Short mmCIF file of C-alpha atoms in Angstrom, two decimals:
data_model
loop_
_atom_site.label_atom_id
_atom_site.label_comp_id
_atom_site.label_asym_id
_atom_site.label_seq_id
_atom_site.Cartn_x
_atom_site.Cartn_y
_atom_site.Cartn_z
CA MET A 1 -26.83 -6.72 -14.32
CA ASN A 2 -25.21 -4.97 -17.31
CA ARG A 3 -21.98 -6.74 -18.33
CA ASN A 4 -20.14 -3.38 -18.80
CA LEU A 5 -21.17 -2.33 -15.30
CA VAL A 6 -19.83 -5.52 -13.79
CA PHE A 7 -16.60 -5.10 -15.75
CA ALA A 8 -16.21 -1.51 -14.51
CA PHE A 9 -16.66 -2.51 -10.83
CA ILE A 10 -14.15 -5.38 -11.21
CA ILE A 11 -11.56 -2.94 -12.56
CA LEU A 12 -12.25 -0.45 -9.75
CA PHE A 13 -11.89 -3.23 -7.18
CA MET A 14 -8.60 -4.33 -8.70
CA VAL A 15 -7.19 -0.79 -8.60
CA VAL A 16 -8.30 -0.33 -4.99
CA SER A 17 -6.54 -3.57 -4.11
CA CYS A 18 -3.35 -2.47 -5.86
CA GLY A 19 -3.47 1.14 -4.73
CA ALA A 20 -4.71 4.60 -5.75
CA SER A 21 -4.01 8.35 -4.46
CA GLY A 22 -3.71 9.83 -0.99
CA ASN A 23 -4.02 13.36 -2.29
CA ALA A 24 -7.81 13.35 -2.82
CA ARG A 25 -9.00 15.14 -5.92
CA VAL A 26 -11.54 14.73 -8.64
CA LEU A 27 -10.56 13.73 -12.16
CA VAL A 28 -11.90 16.44 -14.46
CA VAL A 29 -13.96 18.81 -12.27
CA PRO A 30 -11.82 21.84 -11.29
CA THR A 31 -11.29 22.37 -7.60
CA ALA A 32 -10.58 25.55 -5.64
CA ASP A 33 -7.00 24.36 -5.06
CA THR A 34 -3.99 26.11 -6.61
CA LEU A 35 -0.34 25.19 -6.84
CA ARG A 36 2.14 26.78 -4.46
CA PRO A 37 4.51 29.37 -5.98
CA GLY A 38 7.36 27.59 -7.73
CA GLN A 39 5.49 24.30 -8.13
CA THR A 40 5.13 22.75 -11.60
CA ASN A 41 2.69 19.95 -12.43
CA LEU A 42 3.34 17.87 -15.56
CA GLY A 43 0.71 15.37 -16.67
CA TYR A 44 -0.66 13.07 -19.31
CA TYR A 45 -4.19 11.68 -19.29
CA LEU A 46 -6.60 9.78 -21.50
CA HIS A 47 -10.23 10.86 -21.04
CA ARG A 48 -13.20 9.96 -23.27
CA GLN A 49 -10.87 8.69 -26.04
CA SER A 50 -8.83 11.92 -26.18
CA HIS A 51 -5.17 12.22 -25.14
CA TYR A 52 -4.02 15.28 -23.21
CA LEU A 53 -0.59 16.65 -22.23
CA GLU A 54 -0.54 19.43 -19.65
CA ALA A 55 1.79 21.66 -17.68
CA ASN A 56 0.59 23.84 -14.81
CA PHE A 57 2.59 26.34 -12.80
CA GLY A 58 2.20 28.05 -9.41
CA ILE A 59 2.81 31.71 -10.26
CA VAL A 60 2.20 33.49 -6.93
CA ASP A 61 0.24 32.45 -3.86
CA GLY A 62 -3.31 31.64 -4.96
CA LEU A 63 -2.68 31.83 -8.73
CA SER A 64 -1.96 28.88 -11.06
CA MET A 65 -1.56 29.08 -14.83
CA GLY A 66 -0.91 26.43 -17.42
CA VAL A 67 -1.38 24.94 -20.89
CA THR A 68 -3.03 21.74 -22.14
CA GLY A 69 -2.31 20.11 -25.47
CA ILE A 70 -5.08 18.02 -27.01
CA VAL A 71 -3.14 15.47 -29.03
CA ARG A 72 -5.85 14.19 -31.40
CA ASP A 73 -6.97 17.68 -32.50
CA VAL A 74 -3.48 19.23 -32.33
CA GLN A 75 -4.78 22.20 -30.37
CA PHE A 76 -3.69 23.97 -27.23
CA ARG A 77 -5.76 25.41 -24.40
CA GLY A 78 -4.44 27.87 -21.83
CA ASN A 79 -5.83 28.10 -18.32
CA ALA A 80 -5.67 30.25 -15.19
CA ARG A 81 -7.16 29.77 -11.75
CA LEU A 82 -7.31 32.42 -8.97
CA ARG A 83 -8.17 31.45 -5.42
CA ILE A 84 -10.59 33.93 -3.87
CA LEU A 85 -11.00 32.24 -0.46
CA GLU A 86 -8.84 29.58 1.12
CA GLU A 87 -10.69 26.58 2.55
CA SER A 88 -11.05 26.46 6.34
CA VAL A 89 -13.05 24.45 8.88
CA GLN A 90 -15.96 26.92 8.60
CA MET A 91 -15.67 28.17 5.01
CA PRO A 92 -15.28 26.45 1.62
CA GLY A 93 -12.43 27.21 -0.74
CA ILE A 94 -13.55 29.43 -3.60
CA ALA A 95 -11.77 30.07 -6.90
CA VAL A 96 -12.46 31.50 -10.34
CA GLY A 97 -10.89 30.22 -13.53
CA MET A 98 -10.64 30.68 -17.24
CA GLU A 99 -9.75 28.39 -20.15
CA PHE A 100 -8.90 29.93 -23.47
CA GLY A 101 -8.08 28.54 -26.90
CA SER A 102 -10.48 28.22 -29.82
CA LYS A 103 -13.20 29.07 -27.26
CA VAL A 104 -13.15 30.83 -23.90
CA SER A 105 -14.75 29.24 -20.84
CA LEU A 106 -15.15 31.03 -17.47
CA TYR A 107 -16.11 29.25 -14.25
CA GLY A 108 -16.36 29.53 -10.50
CA THR A 109 -15.59 26.58 -8.25
CA VAL A 110 -16.13 25.69 -4.61
CA SER A 111 -14.38 22.92 -2.61
CA LYS A 112 -15.11 21.89 0.98
CA GLN A 113 -14.40 19.02 3.34
CA LEU A 114 -17.63 17.15 4.00
CA GLY A 115 -17.61 16.18 7.67
CA ALA A 116 -15.41 13.07 7.63
CA ALA A 117 -11.67 13.64 7.33
CA GLY A 118 -10.40 13.11 3.78
CA VAL A 119 -13.83 13.51 2.11
CA ARG A 120 -14.27 16.64 -0.03
CA GLY A 121 -16.99 17.92 -2.29
CA HIS A 122 -16.45 20.14 -5.38
CA LEU A 123 -18.88 22.20 -7.48
CA ALA A 124 -18.15 24.22 -10.63
CA PHE A 125 -20.36 26.29 -12.89
CA GLY A 126 -19.76 28.81 -15.67
CA SER A 127 -19.76 29.25 -19.44
CA GLY A 128 -18.62 27.02 -22.31
CA ARG A 129 -17.96 23.47 -21.19
CA TYR A 130 -18.93 24.46 -17.63
CA SER A 131 -22.41 25.66 -18.62
CA LYS A 132 -24.13 22.42 -17.47
CA GLY A 133 -22.36 22.48 -14.12
CA MET A 134 -19.91 19.98 -12.71
CA ALA A 135 -19.84 18.23 -9.32
CA GLY A 136 -17.64 15.66 -7.65
CA VAL A 137 -16.74 13.95 -4.41
CA SER A 138 -13.27 12.68 -3.49
CA ALA A 139 -12.32 10.50 -0.51
CA VAL A 140 -9.03 9.30 0.87
CA ILE A 141 -8.99 5.52 1.38
CA ASN A 142 -5.46 5.10 2.72
CA PRO A 143 -3.72 8.37 3.70
CA VAL A 144 -0.25 6.88 4.29
CA GLN A 145 2.12 4.73 2.28
CA VAL A 146 2.48 1.27 3.83
CA LYS A 147 5.39 -1.15 3.48
CA THR A 148 4.50 -4.79 2.95
CA ALA A 149 6.36 -7.72 4.45
CA GLY A 150 8.23 -8.15 1.15
CA GLY A 151 9.50 -4.56 1.33
CA TYR A 152 7.15 -3.22 -1.35
CA GLN A 153 5.69 0.19 -0.55
CA MET A 154 1.93 0.39 -1.18
CA PRO A 155 0.90 3.86 -2.38
CA SER A 156 -1.56 6.05 -0.51
CA MET A 157 -5.01 5.87 -2.13
CA SER A 158 -8.12 7.93 -2.89
CA ILE A 159 -11.28 7.45 -4.91
CA ALA A 160 -13.42 9.97 -6.79
CA LEU A 161 -16.90 10.08 -8.34
CA GLU A 162 -17.96 13.04 -10.48
CA TYR A 163 -20.30 14.47 -13.10
CA ASP A 164 -18.24 16.42 -15.66
CA GLY A 165 -21.04 18.10 -17.60
CA THR A 166 -21.14 15.17 -20.05
CA GLY A 167 -21.54 12.09 -17.89
CA LEU A 168 -20.24 10.21 -14.88
CA ASN A 169 -16.58 9.40 -14.10
CA ALA A 170 -15.34 7.09 -11.35
CA GLY A 171 -11.68 6.71 -10.62
CA LEU A 172 -8.94 5.80 -8.22
CA MET A 173 -5.60 7.50 -7.76
CA ALA A 174 -2.27 6.15 -6.47
CA GLN A 175 0.21 8.54 -4.87
CA PHE A 176 3.50 6.65 -5.20
CA SER A 177 5.63 9.52 -3.88
CA PRO A 178 5.20 13.23 -3.14
CA GLN A 179 6.14 13.85 -6.77
CA PHE A 180 4.49 11.02 -8.72
CA SER A 181 0.86 9.85 -8.90
CA ALA A 182 -1.31 7.91 -11.34
CA HIS A 183 -5.02 7.24 -11.81
CA LEU A 184 -7.33 4.80 -13.52
CA ALA A 185 -10.91 5.82 -14.34
CA VAL A 186 -14.13 4.70 -16.01
CA SER A 187 -16.44 7.12 -17.82
CA ASP A 188 -20.14 6.22 -18.05
CA PHE A 189 -19.22 2.64 -17.04
CA ARG A 190 -17.82 1.88 -20.52
CA GLU A 191 -14.74 3.98 -21.42
CA LEU A 192 -11.48 3.49 -19.59
CA GLY A 193 -9.24 6.44 -18.82
CA LEU A 194 -5.86 6.83 -17.14
CA GLY A 195 -3.43 9.49 -16.12
CA LEU A 196 0.12 10.13 -14.95
CA ASN A 197 1.19 13.18 -12.98
CA TYR A 198 4.62 14.47 -11.91
CA ARG A 199 5.06 17.46 -9.60
CA ILE A 200 8.28 19.47 -9.36
CA GLY A 201 9.01 22.09 -6.70
CA PHE A 202 11.57 24.87 -7.10
#
């Protein structure tokens, strides 16, 4: 078996053992979810050897807007996502989005729970970096935070697998509190990625 593949699975196993996120989501593929009005999401992530800083805001119900800074290239990319249909037991969530900077990308995205509780599928397709399509599956492993005998609180956990239009990403997320989460990922079984996310509500 390929040594890099073995290495990637060892890292994923270690992260599962230590904890990852209860708020299931994919890593790069956009979902049909939007922030609630007054919520602010601040994040940093490393993906495919590029560093990103981002801030997203819930403007009104069903509309999120934000900005992403790409550190290496010193460029900024704005984004907006509008929810068209809220996810229900019968119907998927549907949203449309736009990213604008040096280039403009438009996309539509669909998210839906896939039978088992905590398992969701996501599809996105559009122009620009979405022209090849994107797809992902996220699953909650441990939906609640658990206290160990030593008093340490284990985070809730989720895992995600996705195709981002370039290649495969696999990752695990740890939700340490309602405000703070982190993730560790592997792209194409060779490049490590990570992220930190802090959510503020007003």
